[in-house]
Amino acid sequence: MPARDHLDDVLIYQIYPKSFRDGDGDGVGDLRGIIEGLPYIADLGVKWIWLSPIFASPMADNGYDVSDYTAINPLFGSMADFEDMVAAGKKHGIRFILDIALNHTSSAHPWFQAAVQDAHSPYRDWYHFRPAGAPANNWQSIFGGPAWSIAGDNGLQYLHLFDTSQPDLNWENPAVRAAIYQAMRFWLDKGIGGFRLDVVTVISKPPGLPDAPNPRPEALYPMLCRGPRLQEFLREMHREVFAHYDGLAIGEAPGVDPALAAKLVDPADPMLDLLYHFDLVAPARDAHGDWDRIAFKQVFSSWDSGIGSRGVNTIVLSNHDLGRVVSRFGDALGFLRESAKALQALVILSRGVPFIYQGDELGVPNTPFTRLEEIDDVWAKTTYRLKREAGASEDAAFAAAAAMTRDHARTPFAWDGSRHGGFTQAPAPWLKLHPDFASFHRAAQDNDEDSPLAFARALIALRQSDALWQRGTFTDLVPRDHDVFLFARRLDGREARVIINLRSCPAEAPEHLPIDRQDGLLLSNYRQPGSHEMLRPWEVRIWEVRVGDPAAP
Ligand code: NOJ
């Protein structure tokens, strides 16, 4: 595990392979497409790419349902393509973090198939099976419905915290753990930069799988991530895998709180290098709603102080499971560009490792889906089915699915203004593009110095060029302000400030603001100079406090 300092300049760009770029013309993004896209990523200033899953999979949950942990999904290419991609990344100074779903496999995995078919198979103990009968406990699946389904002809039940096609592995069994570690070493031996460990915090289940006091998914996660052997398993994984490589262990950690997180990323007791949580996204889960700015800012502060300076925090506002960041937190209708840039500044300049999800740098908003057939996401389809079963009309059930579908984040990346945004040469992409891609595609923004893309490049360059942004302390200077986020970053007697108007109307500045370079202004998302007292909608200003300023530390 690298020492903490090695995390200073880490900034992670997440690629959803199916939607990034299609290199072979079948309508689906792939590894060749990623190779073609590397110069673009390198140009952004990114050195670490997290790839959503690329292992063999029936794709019921787009790769989070693995059927072979050491094979590349042919949809994405071959092992030779993978090796070329790692080598091409190296030329650009870019390392790949692979995504491994290790809490569960696909039901098509030979381990599960063998377990179902033969009661005496050793694989019976690799999953959580229970005899036929009423559901073995009251747990609800995260995707909706009971967490138990039936496999085979004799009523055998198995546990699945997610889709029915994603049976949970039994991490109590040492052979399961050994098999997963072996697969991880296989990829690390090929020179990858680490793993993003899918829902790793729920691998240790409570002994006997008892009923939960509250079986709803929101309550189950926090309960499950306190599984009695979680830390033991993570230490073992470190010992067996990460200790032998120069690679990052990044845990997806739904349900953890800052106190538990601080333990899991403490370099003195190696388990994970980083983890990311969902407390930051909780205040604005739905698009276009009003949301609580004060609560949001509190999450920044509580996680920052909770992790402290032993471990390193992460800043995650978006990923492949959420609506687009600008549609949830920003104003995609009135101030798309301004709010997209403001949110980028927040992610890139707060203290912690920033995660940028593909397309955020272009300010891509949510997609107006119009028919159920346009939706691919298994979670959204389950939502639709359960709503219908509960008596909702087709329209109401569709509206619910269209609002929550993860496909908002998965629409193909628009590279230029050509057909299908240059994403594919196929007659049709696997998922429709945002109908308005002509107004935000990459080529249009490339030479536009006022674009969200140009702003993202400038922010990344700023962060990567100065230890103050990487390591400086974080202080929210106006935690009770309902409109404005003003925070200070301090290191070695220096101080920089970021102020963001989190609203679509003007806001009064809580202090005298710099308006140009002579005042120390480093960056702003408005071209025209503003005033000392007022912020325009979603305005952000970033400045270094000069020694001798009244505001200096
Ligand atoms: C979290 C992943 O991010 C999500 O896409 C997936 O559906 C679940 N884990 C299950 O693997």
XYZ file of C-alpha atoms and ligand atoms in Angstrom:
564
model
C 0.000 0.000 0.000
C 1.500 3.344 -0.930
C 2.203 5.749 1.905
C -0.334 8.493 2.390
C 1.732 11.055 0.429
C 1.298 9.013 -2.714
C -2.384 9.825 -2.620
C -1.802 13.574 -2.723
C -2.067 14.011 -6.446
C -4.561 11.217 -7.076
C -7.631 12.336 -8.986
C -9.854 9.686 -10.471
C -11.804 9.785 -13.708
C -14.456 7.107 -13.997
C -15.150 5.516 -17.361
C -18.266 3.488 -17.982
C -16.829 1.270 -20.746
C -20.149 0.497 -22.392
C -20.779 4.199 -22.960
C -17.397 5.795 -23.512
C -16.392 5.025 -27.081
C -17.147 2.231 -29.538
C -13.995 1.088 -31.305
C -15.398 -1.870 -33.263
C -18.678 -0.523 -34.577
C -21.140 -2.758 -32.725
C -22.922 0.061 -30.901
C -21.287 -0.708 -27.537
C -18.264 1.031 -26.055
C -15.145 -1.103 -25.660
C -11.448 -1.262 -24.802
C -10.319 -0.145 -28.279
C -12.561 2.865 -27.833
C -10.918 3.599 -24.495
C -7.488 3.455 -26.142
C -8.720 5.967 -28.728
C -10.010 8.200 -25.952
C -6.822 8.205 -23.868
C -5.328 11.381 -25.374
C -8.489 13.221 -24.350
C -8.191 11.968 -20.767
C -4.480 12.741 -20.656
C -5.255 16.247 -21.871
C -7.600 16.733 -18.963
C -4.639 16.119 -16.679
C -5.938 12.792 -15.370
C -3.547 10.013 -14.304
C -5.956 7.480 -12.826
C -8.903 5.898 -14.591
C -11.456 3.743 -12.800
C -13.093 1.426 -15.305
C -16.508 0.073 -14.446
C -16.479 -3.757 -14.808
C -14.941 -5.366 -17.867
C -14.869 -9.016 -16.758
C -16.924 -11.755 -18.456
C -20.561 -11.261 -17.579
C -24.075 -11.848 -18.920
C -24.498 -8.080 -18.300
C -27.755 -8.333 -16.365
C -26.286 -5.502 -14.252
C -23.775 -4.301 -16.832
C -20.837 -6.288 -15.553
C -21.521 -6.134 -11.811
C -22.613 -9.739 -12.392
C -19.359 -11.589 -13.090
C -19.263 -15.030 -14.682
C -15.464 -15.304 -14.936
C -13.127 -13.150 -12.844
C -10.094 -13.615 -15.067
C -11.595 -13.159 -18.522
C -12.385 -10.002 -20.469
C -15.993 -9.660 -21.547
C -15.888 -10.236 -25.347
C -18.324 -7.352 -25.699
C -15.438 -5.095 -24.632
C -12.629 -6.880 -26.497
C -9.941 -9.480 -25.877
C -7.121 -9.966 -23.408
C -4.782 -8.571 -26.078
C -6.923 -5.416 -26.237
C -6.701 -5.165 -22.472
C -2.929 -5.486 -22.496
C -2.706 -2.888 -25.267
C -4.883 -0.573 -23.221
C -2.675 -0.883 -20.136
C 0.406 -0.268 -22.296
C -1.211 2.727 -24.033
C -2.172 4.122 -20.634
C 1.423 3.815 -19.499
C 2.584 5.952 -22.417
C 0.246 8.689 -21.213
C 1.204 8.204 -17.564
C -2.275 6.815 -16.886
C -3.038 3.820 -14.655
C -6.237 1.776 -14.636
C -8.235 0.822 -11.593
C -10.429 -2.170 -12.320
C -13.824 -2.616 -10.748
C -14.351 -5.973 -9.055
C -17.787 -7.055 -7.850
C -16.751 -9.428 -5.086
C -19.778 -9.479 -2.814
C -21.668 -11.524 -5.393
C -21.185 -13.298 -8.723
C -23.527 -13.755 -11.643
C -25.956 -16.658 -11.292
C -24.343 -17.819 -14.567
C -20.951 -18.203 -12.839
C -19.833 -21.875 -12.920
C -19.432 -21.746 -9.111
C -23.114 -20.942 -8.665
C -24.221 -23.362 -11.357
C -22.271 -26.194 -9.708
C -23.651 -25.241 -6.310
C -27.251 -25.355 -7.501
C -26.921 -28.543 -9.487
C -25.199 -30.703 -6.876
C -26.065 -30.676 -3.185
C -22.676 -32.270 -2.438
C -20.654 -29.821 -4.462
C -18.111 -27.882 -2.394
C -19.569 -24.778 -4.061
C -22.761 -25.221 -1.999
C -20.976 -23.420 0.783
C -19.706 -20.638 -1.490
C -23.086 -18.891 -1.419
C -25.831 -18.426 1.153
C -28.352 -21.190 0.516
C -31.358 -22.118 2.644
C -33.831 -24.976 2.248
C -37.192 -24.488 0.540
C -39.784 -22.631 2.555
C -40.658 -19.101 3.586
C -37.915 -16.524 2.827
C -35.034 -17.266 5.178
C -35.116 -13.772 6.649
C -36.875 -10.461 6.140
C -34.121 -8.678 4.173
C -35.123 -6.658 1.140
C -33.007 -6.535 -1.969
C -31.462 -3.167 -2.788
C -33.167 -3.299 -6.191
C -36.562 -4.049 -4.602
C -38.427 -7.196 -3.533
C -37.193 -9.940 -1.185
C -33.463 -10.642 -0.969
C -34.179 -14.388 -1.392
C -35.014 -16.192 -4.616
C -35.353 -19.783 -5.621
C -32.773 -21.674 -7.678
C -33.303 -25.020 -9.370
C -36.338 -27.297 -9.080
C -36.417 -28.148 -5.395
C -37.203 -24.757 -3.927
C -33.630 -24.079 -2.758
C -33.310 -20.431 -1.726
C -30.290 -18.198 -2.123
C -29.448 -14.717 -0.875
C -29.033 -11.818 -3.300
C -28.697 -8.305 -1.947
C -29.023 -6.992 -5.502
C -30.673 -8.503 -8.582
C -31.892 -12.107 -8.557
C -29.052 -12.810 -11.005
C -26.437 -11.676 -8.423
C -26.172 -14.332 -5.688
C -24.112 -13.197 -2.669
C -20.874 -15.039 -2.048
C -20.274 -16.565 1.373
C -17.157 -14.738 2.554
C -17.040 -16.921 5.675
C -15.669 -19.665 3.455
C -11.860 -19.248 3.126
C -11.896 -20.876 -0.330
C -14.138 -18.057 -1.600
C -11.766 -15.440 -0.313
C -8.734 -17.243 -1.734
C -10.385 -17.451 -5.171
C -11.161 -13.731 -5.199
C -7.647 -12.802 -4.051
C -6.172 -15.013 -6.742
C -8.230 -13.225 -9.394
C -7.100 -9.866 -8.050
C -3.447 -10.870 -8.218
C -3.981 -12.065 -11.786
C -4.883 -8.507 -12.864
C -2.335 -6.759 -10.677
C 0.320 -8.954 -12.285
C -0.770 -7.428 -15.584
C 0.182 -3.999 -14.321
C -3.112 -2.423 -13.316
C -3.195 0.398 -10.773
C -5.563 -1.218 -8.273
C -9.186 -2.054 -7.654
C -12.428 -0.357 -6.908
C -14.094 -2.904 -4.646
C -17.827 -3.002 -5.309
C -19.969 -2.752 -2.122
C -17.052 -4.222 -0.201
C -18.475 -3.056 3.108
C -21.277 -5.642 3.016
C -19.178 -8.778 2.501
C -19.277 -9.856 6.169
C -22.837 -10.894 6.982
C -24.110 -11.251 10.552
C -23.806 -14.875 11.703
C -26.956 -16.882 11.027
C -28.381 -14.107 8.801
C -30.990 -13.043 11.360
C -34.014 -10.849 10.580
C -33.099 -7.165 10.456
C -34.900 -4.735 12.776
C -35.532 -2.673 9.633
C -35.151 -4.754 6.472
C -35.417 -1.844 4.029
C -32.258 -1.356 1.922
C -31.480 2.083 3.452
C -31.276 0.493 6.889
C -29.719 -2.777 5.780
C -26.558 -1.172 4.388
C -25.525 0.523 7.638
C -26.269 -2.719 9.506
C -24.378 -4.922 7.046
C -21.301 -2.720 6.867
C -20.817 -3.415 10.558
C -20.462 -7.116 9.788
C -18.303 -8.722 12.482
C -15.493 -9.832 10.146
C -15.306 -6.912 7.716
C -12.073 -5.491 9.079
C -10.528 -8.937 9.410
C -11.355 -9.678 5.740
C -9.964 -6.340 4.569
C -6.736 -6.849 6.506
C -6.438 -10.295 5.013
C -7.044 -8.904 1.519
C -4.322 -6.352 2.109
C -1.927 -9.047 3.289
C -2.741 -11.456 0.491
C -3.033 -8.955 -2.349
C -2.280 -5.251 -2.020
C 0.808 -5.540 0.177
C 2.597 -7.157 -2.770
C 1.790 -4.522 -5.373
C 1.895 -0.830 -6.022
C -1.850 -0.475 -6.461
C -4.748 1.286 -4.787
C -7.543 -0.400 -2.822
C -10.641 1.755 -3.113
C -13.759 0.561 -1.352
C -17.268 1.475 -2.330
C -18.700 1.962 1.119
C -22.428 2.548 1.332
C -23.580 2.818 4.924
C -20.279 3.744 6.580
C -19.976 6.780 8.788
C -16.846 8.929 9.191
C -15.751 7.144 12.377
C -15.774 3.721 10.753
C -14.313 5.147 7.545
C -11.372 6.636 9.460
C -10.494 3.139 10.713
C -10.820 1.546 7.292
C -8.421 4.031 5.649
C -5.951 4.401 8.505
C -2.505 3.719 6.986
C -1.297 2.456 10.362
C -3.653 -0.534 10.106
C -3.776 -1.200 6.356
C -7.127 -2.176 4.920
C -8.152 0.317 2.216
C -6.337 3.286 0.696
C -9.556 5.133 0.028
C -13.253 4.602 0.319
C -16.174 6.539 -0.904
C -19.514 7.096 0.709
C -22.853 8.492 -0.342
C -23.523 11.055 2.375
C -22.558 13.887 0.018
C -25.105 12.865 -2.586
C -27.903 12.266 -0.087
C -29.097 15.905 0.104
C -29.934 16.008 -3.627
C -30.827 12.530 -4.801
C -33.538 13.666 -7.207
C -33.212 15.990 -10.150
C -34.547 19.532 -10.058
C -35.602 19.445 -6.439
C -34.661 22.069 -3.909
C -32.072 20.732 -1.504
C -30.591 21.651 1.818
C -27.346 23.587 1.285
C -26.515 23.729 4.970
C -26.879 19.969 5.418
C -24.747 19.449 2.308
C -21.953 21.657 3.616
C -22.103 19.910 6.973
C -21.352 16.603 5.272
C -18.174 18.085 3.795
C -17.047 19.239 7.229
C -18.045 16.156 9.177
C -16.287 13.804 6.767
C -13.261 16.052 6.567
C -12.827 16.167 10.312
C -13.945 12.543 10.722
C -11.216 11.222 8.433
C -8.748 13.789 9.769
C -5.264 13.849 8.376
C -4.180 10.269 8.973
C -6.208 8.893 6.119
C -7.453 10.583 2.982
C -11.054 11.510 2.237
C -12.780 11.293 -1.154
C -15.137 13.726 -2.856
C -17.769 11.932 -4.887
C -20.876 13.659 -6.210
C -21.558 11.471 -9.200
C -21.060 8.040 -10.702
C -22.746 5.491 -12.954
C -25.480 4.839 -10.377
C -26.758 8.382 -10.036
C -28.467 10.985 -12.157
C -26.135 13.571 -13.664
C -24.576 15.847 -11.088
C -25.680 19.039 -12.796
C -29.299 17.852 -12.820
C -29.288 16.920 -9.143
C -27.257 19.700 -7.530
C -27.011 22.302 -10.273
C -29.452 24.027 -12.546
C -29.468 22.112 -15.833
C -32.304 24.215 -17.187
C -31.338 27.780 -16.262
C -27.576 27.794 -15.582
C -26.179 24.618 -17.046
C -22.662 25.792 -17.744
C -22.281 27.942 -14.661
C -23.540 25.303 -12.288
C -21.575 22.517 -13.977
C -18.408 24.546 -13.453
C -19.289 25.459 -9.879
C -19.779 21.795 -9.012
C -16.487 20.872 -10.647
C -14.723 23.446 -8.485
C -16.301 21.956 -5.398
C -15.234 18.421 -6.275
C -11.724 19.269 -7.452
C -10.721 21.857 -4.857
C -12.141 20.507 -1.587
C -9.854 18.338 0.470
C -9.942 14.690 -0.617
C -9.406 12.628 -3.724
C -11.775 13.975 -6.389
C -13.830 11.581 -8.508
C -14.966 12.852 -11.898
C -17.540 10.807 -13.744
C -17.279 10.761 -17.547
C -19.234 13.634 -19.048
C -19.298 15.726 -15.863
C -16.469 17.746 -17.357
C -18.783 18.591 -20.273
C -21.743 19.408 -18.040
C -23.906 16.585 -19.403
C -27.425 16.737 -17.914
C -30.067 14.032 -17.370
C -31.792 12.615 -20.443
C -35.525 12.975 -21.072
C -36.510 9.338 -21.555
C -39.894 9.015 -23.234
C -40.610 5.268 -23.425
C -39.860 2.237 -21.294
C -38.100 0.621 -24.272
C -35.454 3.345 -24.103
C -34.432 2.199 -20.630
C -31.889 -0.565 -20.081
C -31.162 -0.373 -16.345
C -32.231 -3.500 -14.444
C -32.986 -1.445 -11.315
C -35.291 0.897 -13.233
C -37.043 -2.038 -14.884
C -37.547 -3.665 -11.485
C -38.932 -0.382 -10.173
C -41.372 -0.258 -13.083
C -42.503 -3.847 -12.515
C -42.959 -3.430 -8.759
C -44.938 -0.184 -9.268
C -47.212 -1.905 -11.763
C -47.685 -4.862 -9.427
C -48.630 -2.402 -6.693
C -51.367 -0.959 -8.917
C -49.665 2.104 -10.478
C -50.734 3.103 -14.014
C -48.286 2.516 -16.868
C -47.606 6.252 -17.009
C -46.990 6.574 -13.294
C -44.775 3.483 -13.226
C -42.808 4.774 -16.224
C -42.420 8.216 -14.657
C -40.960 6.625 -11.515
C -38.533 4.485 -13.536
C -37.494 7.393 -15.795
C -36.806 9.625 -12.800
C -34.553 7.161 -10.971
C -32.940 5.217 -13.799
C -29.174 4.973 -13.702
C -29.248 5.287 -17.492
C -29.049 9.081 -17.098
C -25.400 8.550 -16.276
C -24.946 5.840 -18.881
C -25.958 7.632 -22.074
C -23.088 7.385 -24.564
C -20.349 10.013 -24.459
C -20.717 12.610 -27.232
C -17.366 13.171 -28.926
C -18.489 15.461 -31.747
C -21.526 16.678 -33.649
C -21.708 13.757 -36.080
C -24.307 10.982 -36.020
C -24.562 9.433 -32.538
C -22.073 12.010 -31.328
C -19.197 10.101 -32.922
C -19.662 7.487 -30.178
C -20.292 4.675 -32.669
C -20.394 3.973 -36.388
C -23.138 1.370 -35.811
C -26.696 2.108 -37.015
C -27.693 2.620 -33.384
C -25.928 2.823 -30.023
C -26.961 0.437 -27.226
C -28.574 3.339 -25.350
C -29.774 6.575 -26.860
C -27.639 9.691 -26.542
C -28.935 12.796 -24.854
C -31.088 14.373 -27.604
C -29.366 17.722 -27.105
C -25.791 16.434 -27.342
C -25.063 18.896 -30.148
C -24.918 21.657 -27.566
C -22.364 20.081 -25.258
C -20.253 17.498 -27.135
C -16.526 17.364 -26.621
C -15.429 18.830 -29.978
C -17.596 21.912 -29.441
C -15.994 22.514 -26.063
C -12.459 21.642 -27.023
C -11.505 25.038 -28.357
C -14.010 27.071 -26.403
C -12.087 28.627 -23.553
C -15.318 29.403 -21.777
C -16.558 25.811 -21.773
C -17.035 23.493 -18.794
C -14.297 21.344 -20.328
C -11.817 24.215 -20.363
C -12.750 25.019 -16.767
C -12.257 21.385 -15.729
C -8.797 21.416 -17.302
C -7.901 24.616 -15.485
C -9.140 23.296 -12.140
C -7.273 20.030 -12.492
C -4.092 21.863 -13.472
C -4.497 24.119 -10.444
C -4.980 21.198 -8.064
C -2.146 19.172 -9.507
C 0.326 22.040 -9.471
C 0.079 23.042 -5.834
C 0.302 20.977 -2.623
C -2.010 23.511 -0.988
C -4.958 22.056 -2.901
C -3.857 18.486 -2.429
C -3.042 18.541 1.218
C -4.092 21.847 2.749
C -6.641 21.804 5.561
C -10.293 22.477 4.805
C -12.465 24.924 6.726
C -16.019 25.931 5.924
C -16.015 29.639 6.760
C -19.785 30.225 6.592
C -21.477 26.960 7.610
C -24.797 28.683 8.430
C -25.102 30.495 5.093
C -28.067 29.109 3.106
C -26.766 30.176 -0.303
C -23.016 30.335 -0.345
C -20.215 27.817 0.210
C -17.016 29.602 1.228
C -14.119 27.429 2.278
C -10.472 27.962 3.028
C -7.566 25.651 2.235
C -4.437 26.268 4.297
C -0.934 24.882 4.174
C 2.373 26.119 5.598
C 1.175 29.643 6.257
C -0.528 30.011 2.896
C -4.260 30.214 2.355
C -6.570 29.968 -0.625
C -10.323 30.400 -0.692
C -13.135 29.115 -2.842
C -16.521 30.765 -2.845
C -19.491 29.282 -4.639
C -22.999 30.625 -4.961
C -25.044 27.434 -4.745
C -28.175 29.096 -6.118
C -29.645 30.310 -9.399
C -30.183 33.815 -8.079
C -27.662 36.423 -6.980
C -26.289 36.043 -3.480
C -24.687 38.463 -1.117
C -21.044 37.695 -0.484
C -20.201 37.128 3.165
C -16.956 39.024 2.731
C -15.178 41.422 0.399
C -14.338 39.490 -2.768
C -11.427 39.843 -5.165
C -12.467 40.579 -8.724
C -9.302 40.290 -10.732
C -5.845 38.822 -10.816
C -4.333 41.782 -9.046
C -6.479 40.936 -6.065
C -5.196 37.355 -6.130
C -8.063 35.898 -8.159
C -6.942 32.592 -9.673
C -10.064 31.418 -11.464
C -13.714 32.263 -11.914
C -16.519 30.806 -14.006
C -17.693 34.213 -15.270
C -15.681 36.100 -17.863
C -16.917 39.543 -16.942
C -15.511 40.821 -13.651
C -18.105 40.767 -10.882
C -18.497 42.947 -7.845
C -16.860 42.886 -4.438
C -20.187 42.301 -2.704
C -22.435 40.140 -4.874
C -22.147 36.762 -6.502
C -23.979 35.977 -9.712
C -25.947 32.703 -10.065
C -23.635 29.744 -9.490
C -20.652 32.062 -9.561
C -17.412 30.618 -8.256
C -14.275 32.562 -7.433
C -11.020 31.046 -6.356
C -8.228 33.144 -4.946
C -5.108 33.010 -2.880
C -5.193 35.220 0.167
C -2.207 37.519 -0.010
C -0.087 38.018 3.070
C -1.033 41.392 4.481
C -4.670 41.083 3.324
C -7.211 41.758 6.055
C -8.481 38.222 5.321
C -5.049 36.616 5.621
C -4.627 33.914 8.287
C -22.733 -0.935 -6.799
C -22.504 -0.633 -8.247
O -21.981 0.665 -8.358
C -23.835 -0.797 -8.952
O -23.791 -0.340 -10.282
C -24.220 -2.246 -8.873
O -25.508 -2.420 -9.415
C -24.227 -2.737 -7.429
N -23.078 -2.307 -6.676
C -24.259 -4.239 -7.408
O -23.035 -4.763 -7.842
